[in-house]
PDB file of C-alpha atoms in Angstrom:
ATOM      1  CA  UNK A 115      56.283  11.384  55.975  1.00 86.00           C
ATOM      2  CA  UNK A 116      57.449  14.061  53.333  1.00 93.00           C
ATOM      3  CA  UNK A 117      56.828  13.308  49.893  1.00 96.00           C
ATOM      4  CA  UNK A 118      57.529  16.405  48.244  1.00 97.00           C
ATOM      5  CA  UNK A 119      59.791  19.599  48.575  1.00 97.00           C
ATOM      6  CA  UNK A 120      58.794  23.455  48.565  1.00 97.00           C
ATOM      7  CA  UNK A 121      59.082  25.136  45.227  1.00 98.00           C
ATOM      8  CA  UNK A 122      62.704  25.476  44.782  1.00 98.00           C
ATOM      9  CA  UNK A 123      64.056  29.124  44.199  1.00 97.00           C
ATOM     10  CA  UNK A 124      65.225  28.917  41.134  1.00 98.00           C
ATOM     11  CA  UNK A 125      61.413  27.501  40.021  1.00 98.00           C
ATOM     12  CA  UNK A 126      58.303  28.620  39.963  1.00 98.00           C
ATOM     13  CA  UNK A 127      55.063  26.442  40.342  1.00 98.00           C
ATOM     14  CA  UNK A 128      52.784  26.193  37.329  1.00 98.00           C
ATOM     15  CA  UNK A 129      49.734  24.617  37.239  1.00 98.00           C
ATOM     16  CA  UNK A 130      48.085  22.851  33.796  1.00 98.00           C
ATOM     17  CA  UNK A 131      44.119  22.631  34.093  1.00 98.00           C
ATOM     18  CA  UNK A 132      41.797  21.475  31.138  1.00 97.00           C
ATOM     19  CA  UNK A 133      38.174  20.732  31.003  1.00 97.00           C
ATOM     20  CA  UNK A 134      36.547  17.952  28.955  1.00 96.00           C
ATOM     21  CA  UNK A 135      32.764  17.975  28.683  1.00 94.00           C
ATOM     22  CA  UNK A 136      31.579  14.200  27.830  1.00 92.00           C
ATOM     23  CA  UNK A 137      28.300  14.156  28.380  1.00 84.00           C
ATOM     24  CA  UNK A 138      25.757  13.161  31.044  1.00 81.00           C
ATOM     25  CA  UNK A 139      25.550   9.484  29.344  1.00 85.00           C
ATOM     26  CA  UNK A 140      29.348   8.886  28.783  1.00 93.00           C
ATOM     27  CA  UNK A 141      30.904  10.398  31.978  1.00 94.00           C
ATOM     28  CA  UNK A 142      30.282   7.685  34.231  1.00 94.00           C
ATOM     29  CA  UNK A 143      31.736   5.193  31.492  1.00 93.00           C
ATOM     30  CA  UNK A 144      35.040   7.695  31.616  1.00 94.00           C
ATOM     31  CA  UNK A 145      35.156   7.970  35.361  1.00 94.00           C
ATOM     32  CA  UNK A 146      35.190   4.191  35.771  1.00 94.00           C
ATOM     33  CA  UNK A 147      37.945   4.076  32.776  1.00 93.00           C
ATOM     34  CA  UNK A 148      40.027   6.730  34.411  1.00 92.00           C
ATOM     35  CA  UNK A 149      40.082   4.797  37.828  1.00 93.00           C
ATOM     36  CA  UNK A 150      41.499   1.411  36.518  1.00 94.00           C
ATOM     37  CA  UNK A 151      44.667   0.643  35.800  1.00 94.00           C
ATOM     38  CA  UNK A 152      44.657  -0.730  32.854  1.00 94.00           C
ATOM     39  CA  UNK A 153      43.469   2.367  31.243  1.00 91.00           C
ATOM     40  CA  UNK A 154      47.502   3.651  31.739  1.00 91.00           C
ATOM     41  CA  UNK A 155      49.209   0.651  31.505  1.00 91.00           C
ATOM     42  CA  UNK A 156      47.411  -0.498  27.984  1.00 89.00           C
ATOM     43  CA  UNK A 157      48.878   1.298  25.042  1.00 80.00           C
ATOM     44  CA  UNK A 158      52.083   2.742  26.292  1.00 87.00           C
ATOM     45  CA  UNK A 159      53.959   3.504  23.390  1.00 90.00           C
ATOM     46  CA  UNK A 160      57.637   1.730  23.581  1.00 94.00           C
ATOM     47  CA  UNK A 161      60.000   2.566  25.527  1.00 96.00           C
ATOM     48  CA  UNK A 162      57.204   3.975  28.528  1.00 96.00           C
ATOM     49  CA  UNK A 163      55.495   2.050  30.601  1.00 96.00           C
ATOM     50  CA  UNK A 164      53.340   2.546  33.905  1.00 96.00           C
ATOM     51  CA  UNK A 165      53.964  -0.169  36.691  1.00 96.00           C
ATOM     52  CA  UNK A 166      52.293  -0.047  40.077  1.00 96.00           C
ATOM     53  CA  UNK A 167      53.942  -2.063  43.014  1.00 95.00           C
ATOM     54  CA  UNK A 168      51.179  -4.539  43.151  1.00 92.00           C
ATOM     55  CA  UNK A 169      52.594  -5.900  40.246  1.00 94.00           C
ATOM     56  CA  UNK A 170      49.142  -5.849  38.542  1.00 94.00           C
ATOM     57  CA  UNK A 171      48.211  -3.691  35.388  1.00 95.00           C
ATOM     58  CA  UNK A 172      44.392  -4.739  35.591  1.00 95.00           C
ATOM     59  CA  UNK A 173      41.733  -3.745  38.067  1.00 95.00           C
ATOM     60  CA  UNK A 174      40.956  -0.369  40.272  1.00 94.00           C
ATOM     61  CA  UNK A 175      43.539   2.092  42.041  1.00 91.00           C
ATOM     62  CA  UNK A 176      43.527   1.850  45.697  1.00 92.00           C
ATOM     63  CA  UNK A 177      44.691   4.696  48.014  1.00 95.00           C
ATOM     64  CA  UNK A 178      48.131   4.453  49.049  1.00 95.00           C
ATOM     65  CA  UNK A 179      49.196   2.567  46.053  1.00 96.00           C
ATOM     66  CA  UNK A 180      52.690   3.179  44.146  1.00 97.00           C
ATOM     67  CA  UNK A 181      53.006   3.770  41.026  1.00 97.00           C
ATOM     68  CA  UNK A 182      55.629   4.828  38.316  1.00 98.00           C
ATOM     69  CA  UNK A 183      55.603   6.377  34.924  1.00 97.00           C
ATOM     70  CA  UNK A 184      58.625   6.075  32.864  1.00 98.00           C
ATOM     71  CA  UNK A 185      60.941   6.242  29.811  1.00 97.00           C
ATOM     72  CA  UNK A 186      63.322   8.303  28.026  1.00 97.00           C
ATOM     73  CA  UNK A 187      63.403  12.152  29.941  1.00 97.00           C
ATOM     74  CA  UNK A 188      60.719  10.852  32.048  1.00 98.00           C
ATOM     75  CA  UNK A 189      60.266   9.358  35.690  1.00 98.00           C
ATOM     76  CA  UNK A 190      57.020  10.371  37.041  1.00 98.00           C
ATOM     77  CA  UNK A 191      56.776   7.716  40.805  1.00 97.00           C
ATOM     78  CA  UNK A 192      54.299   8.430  43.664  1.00 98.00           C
ATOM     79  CA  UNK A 193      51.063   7.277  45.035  1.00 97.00           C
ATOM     80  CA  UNK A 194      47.818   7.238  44.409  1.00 96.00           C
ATOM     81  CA  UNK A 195      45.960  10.060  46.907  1.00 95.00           C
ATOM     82  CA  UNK A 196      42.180  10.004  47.044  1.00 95.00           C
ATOM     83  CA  UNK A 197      39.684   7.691  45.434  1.00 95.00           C
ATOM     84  CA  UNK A 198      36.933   9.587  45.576  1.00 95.00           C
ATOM     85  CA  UNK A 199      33.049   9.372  43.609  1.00 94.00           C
ATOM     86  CA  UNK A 200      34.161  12.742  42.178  1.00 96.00           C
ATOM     87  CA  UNK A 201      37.965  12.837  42.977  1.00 98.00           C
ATOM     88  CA  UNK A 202      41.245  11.214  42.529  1.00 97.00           C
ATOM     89  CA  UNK A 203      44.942  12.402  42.744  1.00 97.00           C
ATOM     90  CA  UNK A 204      48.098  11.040  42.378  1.00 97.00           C
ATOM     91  CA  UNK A 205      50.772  12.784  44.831  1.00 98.00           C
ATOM     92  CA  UNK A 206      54.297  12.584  43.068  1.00 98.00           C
ATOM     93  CA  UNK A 207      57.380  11.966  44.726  1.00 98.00           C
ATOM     94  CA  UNK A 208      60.509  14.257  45.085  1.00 98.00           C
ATOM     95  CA  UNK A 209      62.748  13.113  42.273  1.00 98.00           C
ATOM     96  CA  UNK A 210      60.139  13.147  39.777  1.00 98.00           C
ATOM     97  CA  UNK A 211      60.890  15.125  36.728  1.00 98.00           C
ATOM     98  CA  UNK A 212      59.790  15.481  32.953  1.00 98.00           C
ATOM     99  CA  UNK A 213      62.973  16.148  30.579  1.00 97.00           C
ATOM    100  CA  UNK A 214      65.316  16.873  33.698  1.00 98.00           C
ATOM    101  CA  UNK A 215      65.012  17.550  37.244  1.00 98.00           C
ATOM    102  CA  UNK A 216      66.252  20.467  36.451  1.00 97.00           C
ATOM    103  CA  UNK A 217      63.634  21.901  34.294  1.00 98.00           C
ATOM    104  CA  UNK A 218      60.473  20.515  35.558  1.00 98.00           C
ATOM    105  CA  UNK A 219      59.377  18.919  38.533  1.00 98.00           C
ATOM    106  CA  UNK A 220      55.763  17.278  39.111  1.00 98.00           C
ATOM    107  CA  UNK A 221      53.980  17.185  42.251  1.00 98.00           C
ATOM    108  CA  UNK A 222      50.337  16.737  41.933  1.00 98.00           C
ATOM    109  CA  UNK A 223      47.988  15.176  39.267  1.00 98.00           C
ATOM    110  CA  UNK A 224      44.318  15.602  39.822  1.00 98.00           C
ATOM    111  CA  UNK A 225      41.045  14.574  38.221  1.00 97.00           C
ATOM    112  CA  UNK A 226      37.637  16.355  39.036  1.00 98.00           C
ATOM    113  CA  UNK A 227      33.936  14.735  37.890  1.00 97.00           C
ATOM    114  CA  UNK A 228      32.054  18.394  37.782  1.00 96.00           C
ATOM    115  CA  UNK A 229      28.503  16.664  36.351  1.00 94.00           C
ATOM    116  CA  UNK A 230      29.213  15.789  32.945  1.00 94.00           C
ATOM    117  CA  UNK A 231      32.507  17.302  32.597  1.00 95.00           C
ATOM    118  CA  UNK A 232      35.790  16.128  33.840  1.00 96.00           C
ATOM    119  CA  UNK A 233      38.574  18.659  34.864  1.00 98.00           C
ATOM    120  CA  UNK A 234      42.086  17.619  34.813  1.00 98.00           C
ATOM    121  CA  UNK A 235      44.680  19.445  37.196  1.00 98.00           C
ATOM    122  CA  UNK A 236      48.696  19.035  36.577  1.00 98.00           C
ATOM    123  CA  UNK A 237      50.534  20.793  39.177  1.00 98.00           C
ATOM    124  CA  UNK A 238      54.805  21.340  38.922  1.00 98.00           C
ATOM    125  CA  UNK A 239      57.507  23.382  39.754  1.00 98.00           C
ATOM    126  CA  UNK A 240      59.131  24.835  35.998  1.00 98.00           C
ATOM    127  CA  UNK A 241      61.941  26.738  35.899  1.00 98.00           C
ATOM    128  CA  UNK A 242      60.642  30.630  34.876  1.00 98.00           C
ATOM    129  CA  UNK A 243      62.403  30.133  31.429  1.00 98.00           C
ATOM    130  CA  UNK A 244      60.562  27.416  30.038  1.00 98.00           C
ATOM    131  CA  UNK A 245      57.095  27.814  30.922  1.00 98.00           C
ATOM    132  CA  UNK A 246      55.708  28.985  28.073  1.00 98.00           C
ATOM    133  CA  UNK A 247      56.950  25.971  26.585  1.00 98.00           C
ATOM    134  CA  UNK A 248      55.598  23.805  29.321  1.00 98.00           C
ATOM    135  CA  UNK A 249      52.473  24.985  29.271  1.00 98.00           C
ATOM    136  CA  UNK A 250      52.346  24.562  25.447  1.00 98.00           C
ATOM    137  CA  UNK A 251      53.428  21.046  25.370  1.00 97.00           C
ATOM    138  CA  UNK A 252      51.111  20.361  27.778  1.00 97.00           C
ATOM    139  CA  UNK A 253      48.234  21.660  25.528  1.00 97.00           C
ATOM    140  CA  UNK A 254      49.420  19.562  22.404  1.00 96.00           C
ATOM    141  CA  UNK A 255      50.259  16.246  24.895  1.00 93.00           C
ATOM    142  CA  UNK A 256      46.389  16.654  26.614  1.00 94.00           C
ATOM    143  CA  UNK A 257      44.958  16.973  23.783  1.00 92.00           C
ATOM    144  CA  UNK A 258      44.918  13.610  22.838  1.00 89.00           C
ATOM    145  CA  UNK A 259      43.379  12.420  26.731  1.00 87.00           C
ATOM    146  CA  UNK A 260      39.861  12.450  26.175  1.00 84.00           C
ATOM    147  CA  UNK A 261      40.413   9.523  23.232  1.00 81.00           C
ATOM    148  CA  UNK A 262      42.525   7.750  25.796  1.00 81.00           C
ATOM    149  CA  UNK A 263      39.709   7.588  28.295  1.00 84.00           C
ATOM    150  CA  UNK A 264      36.778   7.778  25.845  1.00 78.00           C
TER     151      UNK A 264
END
């Protein structure tokens, strides 16, 4: 089944990636954090909220599972990819969009262990205009991750 469309033409894909070194004695503590989903759902600053299909907000991911991320100018839905030791994704859905569907579309989050460090991978389709802008909110907005999962 098709989850996702091409880049559209009047986009162009952009891809976020940041690298957080942790440690060799806290990265396994951060892996396990980033894997459960209470980690997302805890904390979610009114009006978003994460809510997977299970109906639970405790416990580990599983492959396959739905998920959505939502508020105002947000609605992030799709399913968790690979659970990996070292890997995870999370394949968004066409639909998905940050500020409008018109402006940016998400398609693929994905988290690398890399020894110590842990790489973070944000993959969308922006429209040429606002990428700069994009790519600097996403700098200011990631910023703050590695207390989230610390």
């Amino acid at each position: 089944m098709k989850i996702q469309s091409q880049c559209p033409e009047n986009m162009i894909p952009h891809t976020f990636e940041k690298v957080y070194p942790f440690g060799s004695g806290k990265i396994e503590k951060v892996w396990e954090r980033l894997n459960k989903r209470e980690t997302f759902c805890a904390g979610q600053p009114f009006p978003y909220k994460v809510e997977f299909e299970s109906g639970k907000s405790t416990g580990d991911f599983y492959e396959g599972e739905l998920n959505i991320h939502h508020g105002p100018l947000l609605s992030v839905h799709g399913a968790i990819g690979k659970v990996e030791n070292n890997y995870r994704d999370l394949q968004y859905f066409y639909g998905s969009y940050v500020l409008s569907f018109r402006l940016v579309r998400p398609h693929r989050l994905e988290f690398f262990r890399e020894g110590s460090h842990l790489r973070v991978r944000l993959s969308c389709y922006v429209r040429p205009w606002f990428k700069g802008w994009w790519q600097r909110g996403n700098e200011f907005f990631w910023s703050f991750f590695e207390r989230t999962v610390s």
